[in-house]
């Protein structure tokens, strides 16, 4: 173990981490309104066009498995710079894509690069936080930033379509990543105080990840976060093809619908930040997910009786994502708390798992999509029930909040 840097606690570090954490979600949300247009332009199916989202998600997830150990071995700063530069290369290739295959390839490179900011923002929080509850409090702004980008992204992406099509959305994401890269180069001080030499050894890496995966409490947070994230992300990717979200069954257009729902996620994050000082991490992780099932089941019941209109659908989806947003900082804090000395790897495994879950459910719901909200809602119920049951089985007795 070798010391490589001094702990950074400058006032500007949290805003930078918020920006780094949000680059990936912003680059996706900007592109969502363009998916139907991409399918038409390249003469392909909606499911194929969605690979621009799910392909990004897979690379975004798998990239974190490498970025985490790289940062544990060489430090957070160089890996952040390299990841942002890789994102830039992917952005240029995607913007110049002559066909759907090239666009998907560029998006995959983008996702691999964006993974560095996403996983390392959480690792840096663990580097500088002084206790578990401060870790949860510092996680909340990261997700608030991400949620804000997910609200603004579809609105900006929709506004850019008349002025530059889907390419404008790609270039807007590149601009934000460029700002983040300049910020890191100019002012970010290394936060990792000890590096783990040999962390890139494939056998050791496999042992690290497998050891985390079978750790009961770590796995409880991991699985809960992944299921809830999949439930949230699936709405974003499938909203362009759902009548109650894309304006075919109501007056609100796609950008407004996605923005309204993502405002729920942001609301939940703000609530979680308030509660983080007074509620324990396992309580916050578990009970928010249980509560999210109530509006979801009500949504399905109203749809089955023909009483679900666009405003009510979006209001209930807003509430679902608010509760899942309230959960997110607690599960994110839980995985790094349960991975002492391996914060980079612990955050990486979480990020990879959540994005692979999201990519899988996006494809499944895309195939099952019939233009209604029902396939999406049933997938959300399946994921959230699995999260609730799985947490109780793998975490063990949940202590009373103190």
mmCIF file of N, CA and C in Angstrom, residues 168-218:
data_model
loop_
_atom_site.group_PDB
_atom_site.id
_atom_site.type_symbol
_atom_site.label_atom_id
_atom_site.label_comp_id
_atom_site.label_asym_id
_atom_site.label_seq_id
_atom_site.Cartn_x
_atom_site.Cartn_y
_atom_site.Cartn_z
ATOM 1 N N UNK A 168 -27.241 17.012 -32.534
ATOM 2 C CA UNK A 168 -27.117 18.122 -31.586
ATOM 3 C C UNK A 168 -27.132 17.620 -30.148
ATOM 4 N N UNK A 169 -27.913 16.585 -29.884
ATOM 5 C CA UNK A 169 -27.947 16.008 -28.538
ATOM 6 C C UNK A 169 -26.600 15.394 -28.179
ATOM 7 N N UNK A 170 -25.977 14.715 -29.131
ATOM 8 C CA UNK A 170 -24.658 14.129 -28.893
ATOM 9 C C UNK A 170 -23.628 15.209 -28.577
ATOM 10 N N UNK A 171 -23.650 16.290 -29.356
ATOM 11 C CA UNK A 171 -22.672 17.359 -29.176
ATOM 12 C C UNK A 171 -22.905 18.135 -27.880
ATOM 13 N N UNK A 172 -24.155 18.246 -27.456
ATOM 14 C CA UNK A 172 -24.433 18.914 -26.178
ATOM 15 C C UNK A 172 -23.826 18.130 -25.018
ATOM 16 N N UNK A 173 -23.930 16.808 -25.069
ATOM 17 C CA UNK A 173 -23.294 15.978 -24.051
ATOM 18 C C UNK A 173 -21.781 16.121 -24.079
ATOM 19 N N UNK A 174 -21.213 16.235 -25.280
ATOM 20 C CA UNK A 174 -19.768 16.414 -25.417
ATOM 21 C C UNK A 174 -19.318 17.730 -24.776
ATOM 22 N N UNK A 175 -20.113 18.775 -24.943
ATOM 23 C CA UNK A 175 -19.779 20.068 -24.352
ATOM 24 C C UNK A 175 -19.691 19.979 -22.828
ATOM 25 N N UNK A 176 -20.662 19.316 -22.215
ATOM 26 C CA UNK A 176 -20.670 19.180 -20.758
ATOM 27 C C UNK A 176 -19.474 18.355 -20.292
ATOM 28 N N UNK A 177 -19.179 17.263 -21.002
ATOM 29 C CA UNK A 177 -18.031 16.437 -20.626
ATOM 30 C C UNK A 177 -16.726 17.218 -20.776
ATOM 31 N N UNK A 178 -16.644 18.080 -21.793
ATOM 32 C CA UNK A 178 -15.457 18.901 -21.973
ATOM 33 C C UNK A 178 -15.249 19.855 -20.813
ATOM 34 N N UNK A 179 -16.336 20.452 -20.333
ATOM 35 C CA UNK A 179 -16.243 21.333 -19.169
ATOM 36 C C UNK A 179 -15.741 20.555 -17.959
ATOM 37 N N UNK A 180 -16.280 19.356 -17.754
ATOM 38 C CA UNK A 180 -15.857 18.530 -16.623
ATOM 39 C C UNK A 180 -14.374 18.177 -16.720
ATOM 40 N N UNK A 181 -13.901 17.869 -17.926
ATOM 41 C CA UNK A 181 -12.506 17.487 -18.114
ATOM 42 C C UNK A 181 -11.572 18.652 -17.787
ATOM 43 N N UNK A 182 -11.913 19.838 -18.269
ATOM 44 C CA UNK A 182 -11.101 21.023 -17.963
ATOM 45 C C UNK A 182 -11.074 21.277 -16.459
ATOM 46 N N UNK A 183 -12.202 21.083 -15.810
ATOM 47 C CA UNK A 183 -12.297 21.292 -14.356
ATOM 48 C C UNK A 183 -11.395 20.320 -13.599
ATOM 49 N N UNK A 184 -11.430 19.053 -14.001
ATOM 50 C CA UNK A 184 -10.595 18.050 -13.339
ATOM 51 C C UNK A 184 -9.118 18.376 -13.527
ATOM 52 N N UNK A 185 -8.733 18.679 -14.769
ATOM 53 C CA UNK A 185 -7.331 18.954 -15.066
ATOM 54 C C UNK A 185 -6.833 20.173 -14.296
ATOM 55 N N UNK A 186 -7.676 21.190 -14.182
ATOM 56 C CA UNK A 186 -7.221 22.458 -13.615
ATOM 57 C C UNK A 186 -7.251 22.507 -12.084
ATOM 58 N N UNK A 187 -8.175 21.755 -11.449
ATOM 59 C CA UNK A 187 -8.324 21.994 -10.011
ATOM 60 C C UNK A 187 -8.540 20.769 -9.129
ATOM 61 N N UNK A 188 -8.723 19.574 -9.706
ATOM 62 C CA UNK A 188 -8.994 18.416 -8.861
ATOM 63 C C UNK A 188 -7.711 17.869 -8.269
ATOM 64 N N UNK A 189 -7.665 17.759 -6.949
ATOM 65 C CA UNK A 189 -6.541 17.176 -6.231
ATOM 66 C C UNK A 189 -6.860 15.735 -5.853
ATOM 67 N N UNK A 190 -5.875 14.890 -5.962
ATOM 68 C CA UNK A 190 -6.065 13.471 -5.687
ATOM 69 C C UNK A 190 -6.617 13.247 -4.278
ATOM 70 N N UNK A 191 -7.634 12.367 -4.171
ATOM 71 C CA UNK A 191 -8.250 12.082 -2.876
ATOM 72 C C UNK A 191 -7.866 10.717 -2.315
ATOM 73 N N UNK A 192 -7.312 9.864 -3.152
ATOM 74 C CA UNK A 192 -6.922 8.531 -2.689
ATOM 75 C C UNK A 192 -5.601 8.630 -1.923
ATOM 76 N N UNK A 193 -5.612 8.266 -0.670
ATOM 77 C CA UNK A 193 -4.409 8.392 0.162
ATOM 78 C C UNK A 193 -3.514 7.168 0.088
ATOM 79 N N UNK A 194 -4.061 6.030 -0.303
ATOM 80 C CA UNK A 194 -3.266 4.813 -0.444
ATOM 81 C C UNK A 194 -3.748 4.058 -1.662
ATOM 82 N N UNK A 195 -2.792 3.643 -2.466
ATOM 83 C CA UNK A 195 -3.203 2.864 -3.635
ATOM 84 C C UNK A 195 -3.016 1.374 -3.365
ATOM 85 N N UNK A 196 -3.826 0.588 -4.030
ATOM 86 C CA UNK A 196 -3.762 -0.861 -3.890
ATOM 87 C C UNK A 196 -2.997 -1.415 -5.068
ATOM 88 N N UNK A 197 -1.734 -1.676 -4.886
ATOM 89 C CA UNK A 197 -0.921 -2.200 -5.981
ATOM 90 C C UNK A 197 -1.360 -3.624 -6.304
ATOM 91 N N UNK A 198 -1.324 -3.957 -7.556
ATOM 92 C CA UNK A 198 -1.735 -5.295 -7.981
ATOM 93 C C UNK A 198 -3.228 -5.451 -8.110
ATOM 94 N N UNK A 199 -3.994 -4.324 -7.954
ATOM 95 C CA UNK A 199 -5.445 -4.410 -8.032
ATOM 96 C C UNK A 199 -5.963 -4.780 -9.404
ATOM 97 N N UNK A 200 -5.098 -4.651 -10.421
ATOM 98 C CA UNK A 200 -5.514 -4.969 -11.783
ATOM 99 C C UNK A 200 -5.203 -6.411 -12.162
ATOM 100 N N UNK A 201 -4.619 -7.160 -11.267
ATOM 101 C CA UNK A 201 -4.403 -8.573 -11.520
ATOM 102 C C UNK A 201 -5.756 -9.244 -11.734
ATOM 103 N N UNK A 202 -5.980 -9.887 -12.888
ATOM 104 C CA UNK A 202 -7.313 -10.441 -13.182
ATOM 105 C C UNK A 202 -7.816 -11.400 -12.117
ATOM 106 N N UNK A 203 -6.931 -12.230 -11.583
ATOM 107 C CA UNK A 203 -7.364 -13.190 -10.561
ATOM 108 C C UNK A 203 -7.772 -12.455 -9.294
ATOM 109 N N UNK A 204 -6.932 -11.473 -8.900
ATOM 110 C CA UNK A 204 -7.260 -10.718 -7.699
ATOM 111 C C UNK A 204 -8.537 -9.902 -7.894
ATOM 112 N N UNK A 205 -8.693 -9.341 -9.111
ATOM 113 C CA UNK A 205 -9.896 -8.566 -9.401
ATOM 114 C C UNK A 205 -11.135 -9.451 -9.293
ATOM 115 N N UNK A 206 -11.042 -10.658 -9.856
ATOM 116 C CA UNK A 206 -12.171 -11.583 -9.778
ATOM 117 C C UNK A 206 -12.484 -11.943 -8.331
ATOM 118 N N UNK A 207 -11.428 -12.134 -7.520
ATOM 119 C CA UNK A 207 -11.646 -12.457 -6.109
ATOM 120 C C UNK A 207 -12.302 -11.289 -5.372
ATOM 121 N N UNK A 208 -11.853 -10.066 -5.712
ATOM 122 C CA UNK A 208 -12.432 -8.883 -5.067
ATOM 123 C C UNK A 208 -13.914 -8.788 -5.356
ATOM 124 N N UNK A 209 -14.269 -8.905 -6.637
ATOM 125 C CA UNK A 209 -15.684 -8.763 -7.008
ATOM 126 C C UNK A 209 -16.529 -9.926 -6.490
ATOM 127 N N UNK A 210 -15.987 -11.131 -6.565
ATOM 128 C CA UNK A 210 -16.769 -12.269 -6.071
ATOM 129 C C UNK A 210 -16.926 -12.184 -4.556
ATOM 130 N N UNK A 211 -15.879 -11.694 -3.875
ATOM 131 C CA UNK A 211 -15.983 -11.530 -2.430
ATOM 132 C C UNK A 211 -17.038 -10.514 -2.039
ATOM 133 N N UNK A 212 -17.109 -9.418 -2.794
ATOM 134 C CA UNK A 212 -18.145 -8.421 -2.540
ATOM 135 C C UNK A 212 -19.523 -8.997 -2.835
ATOM 136 N N UNK A 213 -19.620 -9.736 -3.920
ATOM 137 C CA UNK A 213 -20.920 -10.218 -4.371
ATOM 138 C C UNK A 213 -21.552 -11.179 -3.381
ATOM 139 N N UNK A 214 -20.732 -11.943 -2.681
ATOM 140 C CA UNK A 214 -21.287 -12.912 -1.730
ATOM 141 C C UNK A 214 -21.356 -12.350 -0.314
ATOM 142 N N UNK A 215 -20.942 -11.111 -0.131
ATOM 143 C CA UNK A 215 -21.061 -10.453 1.170
ATOM 144 C C UNK A 215 -22.531 -10.079 1.364
ATOM 145 N N UNK A 216 -23.184 -10.672 2.352
ATOM 146 C CA UNK A 216 -24.636 -10.564 2.488
ATOM 147 C C UNK A 216 -25.166 -9.145 2.472
ATOM 148 N N UNK A 217 -24.619 -8.274 3.291
ATOM 149 C CA UNK A 217 -25.158 -6.919 3.387
ATOM 150 C C UNK A 217 -24.803 -6.087 2.156
ATOM 151 N N UNK A 218 -23.606 -6.288 1.633
ATOM 152 C CA UNK A 218 -23.260 -5.598 0.388
ATOM 153 C C UNK A 218 -24.230 -6.002 -0.705
#
